[in-house]
Amino acid sequence: MPTAPQNTDELYQALEENDRLPYGRTRTVTAEELVDAAEQLAEPVPLVHALFELQEAYTYGSEPRKSPVVFARLLNLFDEQPDVFDERRRHTLFWRFKWVADALRVLPEIPLAGLRQWLTEMRDRYEKAGLGLQPYYGQAYQLAAHIGEGTTLAYELWAGRSRTGLSDCEACEICERALYHLAAGDDERALNDWEPVLAGKESCQEEPARSVSYALLPLLRSGRVDRARELHLAGYRNCRRNPSMSGEVGRHLEFCALTGNEARGLELLAENRNLFGEVESPLDLFDFLTGAEVLLQRVESLGHGELPAAGYAGRTWTVAGLRAEVRGRADDLAARFDARNGTTAHTDRRRARLDRAPLVDALELTLRTRGLDEVAPAAPVAAPAARTAAEVPESLPELILRARTLDEQGHPDARACWAKLRTLAASRDYAHPDDPAVGPLARLRADLLSDEASRTGEKDEFAEAAALHEEAAGLYEDAGAPGDAAVARACALLAAAEIPAEIPAEGAEGGSADEADGAGGAAVKVAALASAHAAMVRLHEEASGLAPHQEARLLRLRATALGMRLQTSGDEAHVAPVLAEADLLLAFATRHELGGQISGALLLRATTHALSGDLPAAVTVIDGVRDRLKAHGPAWHLPRTLALRGRIQLGLRDAQAAQADLAEGLRLAADWPADVVDTARLHADLAEVCMHLGRPDEALRHLTRSAELELRRGSRTDAYCAYSNAAQLCLDLGRVEDCIALLDSLLAEPDVAAGEVDDRLVAQLRLTRARALHTGEDLKAATTEFVALAAESARWDDDPGSHVMIAAETAVLLGESGEFGRAREAAEQAIAAHARAPRYEQLSGCLRELARLQAERQGPEGLADARAHLAEAGRIADEARAAEYEAQGRSLDTALAYEHGRVNAYAGEYEDALAALEKALALLGGPTPEKGEDHAGEWAECLRLTAAVEGIYLERPAPALNRLDAAVSRLTALGHTEEAEPLSSLANRLRDGG
């Protein structure tokens, strides 16, 4: 707190501001400071309010030891100065007797006699105040349930009484009743009781998150697996990282362990690592640790005890080590509670949880379903191949020669040989064979560098790849292998040409740096590829003593450089040079019977025809390649060939044929390492095809599979891009919780958290998440994320257009939250960025929506500000008209007139509203067969509002009925009966007298 409040007004303002903060140390510390400030004012009422705020911060900030101390001060104030407590403050005081009972119960150091003494104090106070005792009996039942004795009688004494104004909320009482039936083994009755809470009809500060965590296992046991999955995703999000809900987190960890989602469980454990040190409630900690142990025990039993796990700060943990630590601490807590209570209830409950067998073999909880084999190693995990892996020779000379032979053929199994050789060569006791056929150590090191360079290039790390190829070339020369050196230098030339050009932002006057990259960057790359090709030709001409496979690779690299130039430029003049180079390669490969290069040359021809737009010619060539590969091989080229054929068929708008090719390619790809046949690309292409076929859920599965494969092979940027597309598709499909869970998982990845991933890509992930939160009606969380993104995007000098979009959406969310001052500030940011990168529709829509929200919430008092927003929107519409911009939907002028009508109607200015709506109707124009259903719907809604203003608020039913009857007839004649129904309903209302 920067400055202590100096008077009661400042104190109340500070208390209000602190109340908006999330529970945690920041809020608690401020609450403590505000109590100190209230004491200095020497006025009892402000002090009571400050103490109430502090007790709330302790209670929901998981500091139960401090809550009773604060309440004792409040009770003393009440006893000494009862007049200070008006009806509302008195109600709050008596309500919080229950908070103290809860706090004392979770502390094993408080004797059982002390707990019962407090309940007696509560009963006496309630009776003296003439209050009903149902809340007291509720606390008595909770103590009995905690101890594990006398629960049936205590439950009947509580549940049989009528509720009072001081009873726990409906949601909390529902949870207690359900837990009673759950403890009795009646899952169905518990779930029936829980239904209003699980369905969102009853809620409070702790609910439904608490009930959800308890209901997960009963749902599984009763076969409602999909419901359990849905509630896990939503419920976990509402309790994660929250010390006061650590027990709930523990139950979500247990749920993961018992549904075959151990990997997700470890991910969630890492996300909640703070709970190991921040939970002050021993009972909550006991629940969290027991849930964590269920997970860790399961992981260890599956043979993964050495996996890293997130645990107590100050050291690194394995699953086995953390489990032992957690077990000791949880056992100690159980023993302390049982000793205090004189029962074995906590030890028994803990043992029951640890002894549970998995309830489901494998429940797909999220779109990132991963197994324990894919968890934790820092290096990318190799994708498992369905085909039996090729045998790798044990003899070192044989292994080296085998790797080179396979590499010459372009065979996928070369990777496995190089991987084994890399491990052997890196060991301290490596002894290089003294064998002329193998050659010197320098040559092997060059081979390994060349393989590493190829893999690096596949991850788009072109500068590093070029450097590695150059280093390999030098070693090849030292080893007396000039042919291999020439190929390595050609590879370096191609990699260097692919290094993205740095285009200054000022090079894109009037646009963004992205546009500059699209134009200037492409031109630079085209020139670089042309230069690389020319250098390769010279290198080829100067090389001597090339083996056929080396010369073929040089020809292939030459053709590839020109093919990439065509792909970048799209210039028709660049087509013939590619075909000429492909023909040279084809003739050479045919002459020397190099099967892999023959198919490579033909694929280059097919790709070139496709890039030039000659899709029929591309199909003819690709069909020939496919037939040749089926007859003569190499078989590992078939998946890529079918993938290309599928993309060509999609270009020909034959999605069914494309799907057949891609599916067959994917089936064949299972026989080879995923990175060699680019299985990730096959999945991505299938996702696109499935969208064309109207199968979005299938598309989503392919997108996530593609992303995970990219992640495994280390192409993290491509993986995150694919996941970003998957998250957006999820949101479009209405799978909000799936979308949020996926993005939460990605944003928790170590490289994302460490800031090692492109900030714009991460911002896109966060933006989609914020939109999903908004769609899921979590307005507070969505607004917080949007405000943070708006602050970041304001610094994107090279991309003001994105800032317009983000700031405009932020302004609307702030308006929905009722924070119109901050909303105006965000809108002004959007307006300023719009001046540099116009976004007419987005900005106009933002200003119109702000105007509507302000008029709707504030009525006449908000009219001036609302009209100011609309005036700004009018200026944007004028700019758009001058720039000859055409809106995608209705025109900006039409939308603006309609919003003027709504805003004035909300503010009670009905004549102005009617005039504006009539203008909007004129701009829209009536429905016609050509304008379609969407236009008819917009026109009907505008006319309905016009008639409502005229007939109801201006009390002119006759002209309003004339409008409505004519509109209904017109819409009905055009077949728009659904659009006519609301108009008929309004007309009937007016005829009935309003």
GROMACS .gro file of C-alpha atoms in nm, residues 104-502:
model
  399
  104LEU     CA    1  -1.032  -2.441   1.459
  105ARG     CA    2  -1.137  -2.777   1.318
  106VAL     CA    3  -0.856  -2.783   1.058
  107LEU     CA    4  -0.586  -2.725   1.324
  108PRO     CA    5  -0.479  -3.050   1.497
  109GLU     CA    6  -0.313  -2.858   1.780
  110ILE     CA    7  -0.653  -2.732   1.897
  111PRO     CA    8  -0.788  -2.986   2.154
  112LEU     CA    9  -1.120  -3.152   2.086
  113ALA     CA   10  -1.251  -2.996   2.406
  114GLY     CA   11  -1.165  -2.655   2.262
  115LEU     CA   12  -1.365  -2.727   1.946
  116ARG     CA   13  -1.667  -2.830   2.149
  117GLN     CA   14  -1.628  -2.532   2.377
  118TRP     CA   15  -1.642  -2.300   2.076
  119LEU     CA   16  -1.959  -2.468   1.950
  120THR     CA   17  -2.112  -2.421   2.294
  121GLU     CA   18  -2.016  -2.052   2.279
  122MET     CA   19  -2.178  -2.028   1.936
  123ARG     CA   20  -2.498  -2.192   2.062
  124ASP     CA   21  -2.519  -1.969   2.366
  125ARG     CA   22  -2.463  -1.655   2.162
  126TYR     CA   23  -2.725  -1.756   1.905
  127GLU     CA   24  -2.982  -1.837   2.175
  128LYS     CA   25  -2.916  -1.510   2.357
  129ALA     CA   26  -2.960  -1.320   2.029
  130GLY     CA   27  -3.285  -1.506   1.954
  131LEU     CA   28  -3.139  -1.671   1.642
  132GLY     CA   29  -3.232  -2.012   1.502
  133LEU     CA   30  -2.992  -2.295   1.585
  134GLN     CA   31  -2.977  -2.469   1.246
  135PRO     CA   32  -2.632  -2.314   1.173
  136TYR     CA   33  -2.505  -2.442   1.509
  137TYR     CA   34  -2.625  -2.794   1.435
  138GLY     CA   35  -2.463  -2.769   1.094
  139GLN     CA   36  -2.129  -2.704   1.259
  140ALA     CA   37  -2.189  -2.983   1.509
  141TYR     CA   38  -2.251  -3.224   1.223
  142GLN     CA   39  -1.934  -3.114   1.041
  143LEU     CA   40  -1.731  -3.177   1.357
  144ALA     CA   41  -1.885  -3.523   1.393
  145ALA     CA   42  -1.811  -3.602   1.028
  146HIS     CA   43  -1.453  -3.482   1.076
  147ILE     CA   44  -1.402  -3.701   1.384
  148GLY     CA   45  -1.583  -3.997   1.231
  149GLU     CA   46  -1.816  -4.060   1.526
  150GLY     CA   47  -2.184  -3.985   1.584
  151THR     CA   48  -2.241  -3.865   1.232
  152THR     CA   49  -2.586  -4.016   1.182
  153LEU     CA   50  -2.746  -3.844   1.483
  154ALA     CA   51  -2.562  -3.517   1.416
  155TYR     CA   52  -2.677  -3.524   1.053
  156GLU     CA   53  -3.041  -3.580   1.150
  157LEU     CA   54  -3.031  -3.298   1.406
  158TRP     CA   55  -2.900  -3.062   1.140
  159ALA     CA   56  -3.071  -3.176   0.818
  160GLY     CA   57  -3.414  -3.200   0.982
  161ARG     CA   58  -3.416  -2.831   1.081
  162SER     CA   59  -3.539  -2.544   0.870
  163ARG     CA   60  -3.285  -2.306   0.726
  164THR     CA   61  -3.235  -1.961   0.876
  165GLY     CA   62  -3.084  -1.640   0.750
  166LEU     CA   63  -2.750  -1.749   0.898
  167SER     CA   64  -2.746  -2.097   0.746
  168ASP     CA   65  -2.471  -2.184   0.505
  169CYS     CA   66  -2.560  -2.111   0.144
  170GLU     CA   67  -2.765  -2.368  -0.047
  171ALA     CA   68  -2.461  -2.485  -0.244
  172CYS     CA   69  -2.253  -2.554   0.068
  173GLU     CA   70  -2.537  -2.736   0.242
  174ILE     CA   71  -2.599  -2.946  -0.069
  175CYS     CA   72  -2.234  -3.047  -0.064
  176GLU     CA   73  -2.249  -3.149   0.303
  177ARG     CA   74  -2.560  -3.360   0.246
  178ALA     CA   75  -2.402  -3.525  -0.058
  179LEU     CA   76  -2.082  -3.601   0.134
  180TYR     CA   77  -2.288  -3.769   0.407
  181HIS     CA   78  -2.445  -4.004   0.151
  182LEU     CA   79  -2.109  -4.054  -0.019
  183ALA     CA   80  -1.951  -4.163   0.310
  184ALA     CA   81  -2.239  -4.409   0.350
  185GLY     CA   82  -2.152  -4.561   0.010
  186ASP     CA   83  -2.458  -4.424  -0.173
  187ASP     CA   84  -2.307  -4.270  -0.487
  188GLU     CA   85  -2.640  -4.223  -0.663
  189ARG     CA   86  -2.804  -4.035  -0.380
  190ALA     CA   87  -2.496  -3.817  -0.340
  191LEU     CA   88  -2.494  -3.733  -0.711
  192ASN     CA   89  -2.866  -3.658  -0.707
  193ASP     CA   90  -2.812  -3.416  -0.419
  194TRP     CA   91  -2.518  -3.257  -0.597
  195GLU     CA   92  -2.693  -3.202  -0.929
  196PRO     CA   93  -2.807  -2.838  -0.870
  197VAL     CA   94  -2.449  -2.744  -0.783
  198LEU     CA   95  -2.284  -2.944  -1.060
  199ALA     CA   96  -2.529  -2.792  -1.308
  200GLY     CA   97  -2.433  -2.440  -1.194
  201LYS     CA   98  -2.776  -2.357  -1.047
  202GLU     CA   99  -2.630  -2.304  -0.698
  203SER     CA  100  -2.286  -2.153  -0.632
  204CYS     CA  101  -2.079  -1.949  -0.389
  205GLN     CA  102  -1.717  -1.861  -0.314
  206GLU     CA  103  -1.618  -2.230  -0.281
  207GLU     CA  104  -1.882  -2.393  -0.496
  208PRO     CA  105  -1.911  -2.563  -0.736
  209ALA     CA  106  -1.533  -2.625  -0.724
  210ARG     CA  107  -1.552  -2.813  -0.394
  211SER     CA  108  -1.845  -3.034  -0.494
  212VAL     CA  109  -1.693  -3.106  -0.834
  213SER     CA  110  -1.373  -3.238  -0.679
  214TYR     CA  111  -1.567  -3.482  -0.460
  215ALA     CA  112  -1.812  -3.587  -0.734
  216LEU     CA  113  -1.549  -3.697  -0.988
  217LEU     CA  114  -1.499  -4.051  -0.859
  218PRO     CA  115  -1.869  -4.123  -0.794
  219LEU     CA  116  -1.940  -4.011  -1.151
  220LEU     CA  117  -1.682  -4.257  -1.280
  221ARG     CA  118  -1.818  -4.538  -1.065
  222SER     CA  119  -2.168  -4.474  -1.197
  223GLY     CA  120  -2.052  -4.482  -1.559
  224ARG     CA  121  -2.092  -4.107  -1.628
  225VAL     CA  122  -1.744  -4.079  -1.769
  226ASP     CA  123  -1.803  -3.787  -2.006
  227ARG     CA  124  -1.964  -3.583  -1.729
  228ALA     CA  125  -1.665  -3.652  -1.504
  229ARG     CA  126  -1.427  -3.541  -1.776
  230GLU     CA  127  -1.622  -3.221  -1.837
  231LEU     CA  128  -1.637  -3.134  -1.467
  232HIS     CA  129  -1.268  -3.212  -1.416
  233LEU     CA  130  -1.167  -2.959  -1.681
  234ALA     CA  131  -1.394  -2.683  -1.552
  235GLY     CA  132  -1.348  -2.763  -1.183
  236TYR     CA  133  -0.971  -2.786  -1.187
  237ARG     CA  134  -0.940  -2.447  -1.354
  238ASN     CA  135  -1.137  -2.291  -1.070
  239CYS     CA  136  -0.913  -2.422  -0.793
  240ARG     CA  137  -0.561  -2.451  -0.938
  241ARG     CA  138  -0.275  -2.282  -0.752
  242ASN     CA  139  -0.521  -2.167  -0.482
  243PRO     CA  140  -0.391  -2.250  -0.132
  244SER     CA  141  -0.741  -2.236   0.015
  245MET     CA  142  -0.852  -2.503  -0.234
  246SER     CA  143  -0.550  -2.729  -0.213
  247GLY     CA  144  -0.765  -3.023  -0.103
  248GLU     CA  145  -0.967  -2.986  -0.422
  249VAL     CA  146  -0.647  -2.984  -0.625
  250GLY     CA  147  -0.541  -3.306  -0.451
  251ARG     CA  148  -0.866  -3.475  -0.555
  252HIS     CA  149  -0.811  -3.370  -0.917
  253LEU     CA  150  -0.462  -3.524  -0.901
  254GLU     CA  151  -0.618  -3.844  -0.767
  255PHE     CA  152  -0.873  -3.838  -1.052
  256CYS     CA  153  -0.589  -3.821  -1.306
  257ALA     CA  154  -0.413  -4.113  -1.140
  258LEU     CA  155  -0.722  -4.332  -1.150
  259THR     CA  156  -0.812  -4.262  -1.513
  260GLY     CA  157  -0.487  -4.343  -1.693
  261ASN     CA  158  -0.384  -3.976  -1.703
  262GLU     CA  159  -0.072  -4.000  -1.492
  263ALA     CA  160   0.121  -3.772  -1.728
  264ARG     CA  161  -0.143  -3.500  -1.696
  265GLY     CA  162  -0.138  -3.552  -1.321
  266LEU     CA  163   0.236  -3.478  -1.311
  267GLU     CA  164   0.174  -3.171  -1.525
  268LEU     CA  165  -0.092  -3.046  -1.282
  269LEU     CA  166   0.132  -3.124  -0.986
  270ALA     CA  167   0.402  -2.905  -1.140
  271GLU     CA  168   0.149  -2.628  -1.197
  272ASN     CA  169   0.055  -2.643  -0.827
  273ARG     CA  170   0.405  -2.668  -0.687
  274ASN     CA  171   0.339  -2.352  -0.486
  275LEU     CA  172   0.093  -2.545  -0.268
  276PHE     CA  173   0.374  -2.743  -0.105
  277GLY     CA  174   0.486  -2.426   0.068
  278GLU     CA  175   0.183  -2.196   0.079
  279VAL     CA  176  -0.092  -2.403   0.243
  280GLU     CA  177  -0.130  -2.306   0.609
  281SER     CA  178  -0.432  -2.525   0.676
  282PRO     CA  179  -0.313  -2.868   0.801
  283LEU     CA  180  -0.640  -3.035   0.695
  284ASP     CA  181  -0.625  -2.888   0.343
  285LEU     CA  182  -0.259  -2.985   0.323
  286PHE     CA  183  -0.346  -3.339   0.436
  287ASP     CA  184  -0.602  -3.369   0.153
  288PHE     CA  185  -0.359  -3.226  -0.103
  289LEU     CA  186  -0.069  -3.447  -0.001
  290THR     CA  187  -0.284  -3.760   0.001
  291GLY     CA  188  -0.409  -3.685  -0.350
  292ALA     CA  189  -0.054  -3.616  -0.464
  293GLU     CA  190   0.062  -3.945  -0.312
  294VAL     CA  191  -0.211  -4.138  -0.495
  295LEU     CA  192  -0.070  -3.996  -0.817
  296LEU     CA  193   0.297  -4.050  -0.731
  297GLN     CA  194   0.229  -4.404  -0.607
  298ARG     CA  195   0.055  -4.486  -0.935
  299VAL     CA  196   0.339  -4.344  -1.146
  300GLU     CA  197   0.599  -4.535  -0.946
  301SER     CA  198   0.400  -4.859  -0.973
  302LEU     CA  199   0.411  -4.823  -1.352
  303GLY     CA  200   0.791  -4.824  -1.342
  304HIS     CA  201   0.853  -4.451  -1.370
  305GLY     CA  202   0.982  -4.371  -1.024
  306GLU     CA  203   1.288  -4.193  -1.165
  307LEU     CA  204   1.088  -3.936  -1.359
  308PRO     CA  205   1.138  -3.580  -1.235
  309ALA     CA  206   0.852  -3.439  -1.028
  310ALA     CA  207   0.772  -3.093  -0.896
  311GLY     CA  208   0.779  -3.086  -0.516
  312TYR     CA  209   0.905  -2.886  -0.222
  313ALA     CA  210   1.127  -2.594  -0.310
  314GLY     CA  211   1.501  -2.607  -0.259
  315ARG     CA  212   1.586  -2.933  -0.433
  316THR     CA  213   1.503  -3.145  -0.733
  317TRP     CA  214   1.277  -3.445  -0.689
  318THR     CA  215   1.208  -3.773  -0.858
  319VAL     CA  216   0.867  -3.934  -0.837
  320ALA     CA  217   0.996  -4.197  -0.592
  321GLY     CA  218   1.177  -3.943  -0.376
  322LEU     CA  219   0.883  -3.704  -0.360
  323ARG     CA  220   0.643  -3.988  -0.284
  324ALA     CA  221   0.851  -4.090   0.018
  325GLU     CA  222   0.860  -3.730   0.143
  326VAL     CA  223   0.489  -3.678   0.090
  327ARG     CA  224   0.403  -4.009   0.253
  328GLY     CA  225   0.593  -3.918   0.569
  329ARG     CA  226   0.432  -3.577   0.600
  330ALA     CA  227   0.079  -3.698   0.525
  331ASP     CA  228   0.113  -3.990   0.768
  332ASP     CA  229   0.222  -3.745   1.035
  333LEU     CA  230  -0.077  -3.518   0.971
  334ALA     CA  231  -0.318  -3.812   0.982
  335ALA     CA  232  -0.166  -3.926   1.313
  336ARG     CA  233  -0.196  -3.575   1.460
  337PHE     CA  234  -0.563  -3.541   1.366
  338ASP     CA  235  -0.644  -3.890   1.492
  339ALA     CA  236  -0.463  -3.825   1.819
  340ARG     CA  237  -0.657  -3.504   1.870
  341ASN     CA  238  -0.990  -3.665   1.774
  342GLY     CA  239  -0.940  -3.998   1.952
  343THR     CA  240  -1.031  -4.197   1.640
  344THR     CA  241  -0.855  -4.349   1.336
  345ALA     CA  242  -1.077  -4.170   1.085
  346HIS     CA  243  -0.805  -3.980   0.900
  347THR     CA  244  -0.567  -4.274   0.876
  348ASP     CA  245  -0.854  -4.490   0.751
  349ARG     CA  246  -0.966  -4.235   0.492
  350ARG     CA  247  -0.613  -4.191   0.372
  351ARG     CA  248  -0.559  -4.565   0.338
  352ALA     CA  249  -0.886  -4.601   0.145
  353ARG     CA  250  -0.772  -4.341  -0.108
  354LEU     CA  251  -0.428  -4.498  -0.149
  355ASP     CA  252  -0.575  -4.848  -0.192
  356ARG     CA  253  -0.814  -4.752  -0.473
  357ALA     CA  254  -0.753  -4.928  -0.803
  358PRO     CA  255  -0.780  -4.731  -1.130
  359LEU     CA  256  -1.144  -4.681  -1.227
  360VAL     CA  257  -1.084  -4.634  -1.601
  361ASP     CA  258  -0.801  -4.777  -1.808
  362ALA     CA  259  -0.757  -4.468  -2.023
  363LEU     CA  260  -0.989  -4.169  -2.022
  364GLU     CA  261  -0.893  -3.898  -2.271
  365LEU     CA  262  -0.913  -3.592  -2.050
  366THR     CA  263  -0.756  -3.332  -2.276
  367LEU     CA  264  -0.652  -3.282  -2.634
  368ARG     CA  265  -0.290  -3.341  -2.527
  369THR     CA  266  -0.317  -3.704  -2.426
  370ARG     CA  267   0.035  -3.818  -2.341
  371GLY     CA  268   0.181  -4.119  -2.170
  372LEU     CA  269   0.451  -4.131  -1.906
  373ASP     CA  270   0.705  -4.233  -2.172
  374GLU     CA  271   0.662  -3.886  -2.323
  375VAL     CA  272   0.710  -3.693  -2.000
  376ALA     CA  273   1.010  -3.503  -1.880
  377PRO     CA  274   1.319  -3.575  -2.090
  378ALA     CA  275   1.466  -3.244  -2.197
  379ALA     CA  276   1.561  -3.377  -2.537
  380PRO     CA  277   1.280  -3.440  -2.786
  381VAL     CA  278   1.134  -3.786  -2.753
  382ALA     CA  279   1.153  -3.989  -3.069
  383ALA     CA  280   0.814  -4.085  -3.202
  384PRO     CA  281   0.749  -4.457  -3.181
  385ALA     CA  282   0.742  -4.632  -3.515
  386ALA     CA  283   0.498  -4.912  -3.593
  387ARG     CA  284   0.745  -5.086  -3.824
  388THR     CA  285   1.000  -5.313  -3.663
  389ALA     CA  286   1.315  -5.106  -3.631
  390ALA     CA  287   1.600  -5.201  -3.861
  391GLU     CA  288   1.878  -5.400  -3.706
  392VAL     CA  289   2.177  -5.184  -3.623
  393PRO     CA  290   2.510  -5.364  -3.670
  394GLU     CA  291   2.704  -5.429  -3.351
  395SER     CA  292   3.043  -5.416  -3.520
  396LEU     CA  293   3.167  -5.055  -3.530
  397PRO     CA  294   3.314  -5.074  -3.884
  398GLU     CA  295   2.997  -5.241  -4.012
  399LEU     CA  296   2.785  -4.977  -3.838
  400ILE     CA  297   2.977  -4.689  -3.999
  401LEU     CA  298   2.964  -4.845  -4.347
  402ARG     CA  299   2.597  -4.934  -4.304
  403ALA     CA  300   2.510  -4.577  -4.203
  404ARG     CA  301   2.688  -4.435  -4.509
  405THR     CA  302   2.521  -4.680  -4.746
  406LEU     CA  303   2.177  -4.604  -4.610
  407ASP     CA  304   2.251  -4.232  -4.621
  408GLU     CA  305   2.348  -4.254  -4.988
  409GLN     CA  306   2.012  -4.417  -5.058
  410GLY     CA  307   1.824  -4.161  -4.848
  411HIS     CA  308   1.694  -4.452  -4.639
  412PRO     CA  309   1.515  -4.355  -4.314
  413ASP     CA  310   1.708  -4.615  -4.114
  414ALA     CA  311   2.025  -4.412  -4.159
  415ARG     CA  312   1.905  -4.191  -3.872
  416ALA     CA  313   1.913  -4.479  -3.623
  417CYS     CA  314   2.267  -4.570  -3.727
  418TRP     CA  315   2.391  -4.212  -3.697
  419ALA     CA  316   2.223  -4.181  -3.356
  420LYS     CA  317   2.405  -4.488  -3.225
  421LEU     CA  318   2.733  -4.368  -3.375
  422ARG     CA  319   2.689  -4.026  -3.216
  423THR     CA  320   2.654  -4.190  -2.875
  424LEU     CA  321   2.955  -4.416  -2.930
  425ALA     CA  322   3.179  -4.140  -3.064
  426ALA     CA  323   3.094  -3.911  -2.770
  427SER     CA  324   3.210  -4.164  -2.509
  428ARG     CA  325   3.552  -4.115  -2.349
  429ASP     CA  326   3.675  -4.460  -2.439
  430TYR     CA  327   3.581  -4.437  -2.808
  431ALA     CA  328   3.848  -4.592  -3.032
  432HIS     CA  329   3.811  -4.527  -3.403
  433PRO     CA  330   3.860  -4.837  -3.623
  434ASP     CA  331   4.189  -4.857  -3.811
  435ASP     CA  332   4.018  -4.964  -4.133
  436PRO     CA  333   4.080  -4.808  -4.477
  437ALA     CA  334   3.720  -4.879  -4.576
  438VAL     CA  335   3.596  -4.675  -4.282
  439GLY     CA  336   3.837  -4.386  -4.326
  440PRO     CA  337   3.972  -4.146  -4.064
  441LEU     CA  338   3.792  -4.013  -3.758
  442ALA     CA  339   3.758  -3.672  -3.927
  443ARG     CA  340   3.530  -3.827  -4.188
  444LEU     CA  341   3.304  -3.983  -3.926
  445ARG     CA  342   3.284  -3.652  -3.743
  446ALA     CA  343   3.189  -3.488  -4.071
  447ASP     CA  344   2.918  -3.749  -4.128
  448LEU     CA  345   2.774  -3.685  -3.783
  449LEU     CA  346   2.785  -3.307  -3.832
  450SER     CA  347   2.611  -3.343  -4.166
  451ASP     CA  348   2.333  -3.550  -4.010
  452GLU     CA  349   2.298  -3.299  -3.725
  453ALA     CA  350   2.285  -3.013  -3.974
  454SER     CA  351   2.002  -3.182  -4.166
  455ARG     CA  352   1.799  -3.230  -3.849
  456THR     CA  353   1.866  -2.872  -3.744
  457GLY     CA  354   1.745  -2.744  -4.079
  458GLU     CA  355   1.423  -2.944  -4.042
  459LYS     CA  356   1.355  -2.735  -3.730
  460ASP     CA  357   1.397  -2.415  -3.937
  461GLU     CA  358   1.717  -2.322  -3.754
  462PHE     CA  359   1.882  -2.233  -4.081
  463ALA     CA  360   2.176  -2.024  -3.961
  464GLU     CA  361   2.295  -2.302  -3.732
  465ALA     CA  362   2.232  -2.562  -4.002
  466ALA     CA  363   2.443  -2.364  -4.252
  467ALA     CA  364   2.729  -2.336  -4.003
  468LEU     CA  365   2.719  -2.710  -3.929
  469HIS     CA  366   2.721  -2.798  -4.300
  470GLU     CA  367   3.022  -2.570  -4.353
  471GLU     CA  368   3.205  -2.730  -4.061
  472ALA     CA  369   3.126  -3.073  -4.203
  473ALA     CA  370   3.260  -2.966  -4.544
  474GLY     CA  371   3.592  -2.865  -4.388
  475LEU     CA  372   3.625  -3.199  -4.210
  476TYR     CA  373   3.540  -3.389  -4.530
  477GLU     CA  374   3.821  -3.205  -4.708
  478ASP     CA  375   4.060  -3.288  -4.425
  479ALA     CA  376   3.953  -3.652  -4.455
  480GLY     CA  377   4.017  -3.661  -4.830
  481ALA     CA  378   3.647  -3.681  -4.931
  482PRO     CA  379   3.605  -3.391  -5.176
  483GLY     CA  380   3.275  -3.521  -5.316
  484ASP     CA  381   3.112  -3.524  -4.975
  485ALA     CA  382   3.262  -3.179  -4.908
  486ALA     CA  383   3.101  -3.043  -5.225
  487VAL     CA  384   2.759  -3.180  -5.122
  488ALA     CA  385   2.797  -3.035  -4.771
  489ARG     CA  386   2.885  -2.691  -4.913
  490ALA     CA  387   2.582  -2.703  -5.142
  491CYS     CA  388   2.364  -2.787  -4.842
  492ALA     CA  389   2.517  -2.491  -4.656
  493LEU     CA  390   2.433  -2.261  -4.950
  494LEU     CA  391   2.070  -2.371  -4.947
  495ALA     CA  392   2.037  -2.337  -4.568
  496ALA     CA  393   2.193  -1.990  -4.576
  497ALA     CA  394   1.946  -1.881  -4.844
  498GLU     CA  395   1.660  -1.980  -4.614
  499ILE     CA  396   1.773  -1.761  -4.324
  500PRO     CA  397   1.490  -1.506  -4.279
  501ALA     CA  398   1.581  -1.160  -4.393
  502GLU     CA  399   1.568  -0.878  -4.140
   0.00000   0.00000   0.00000
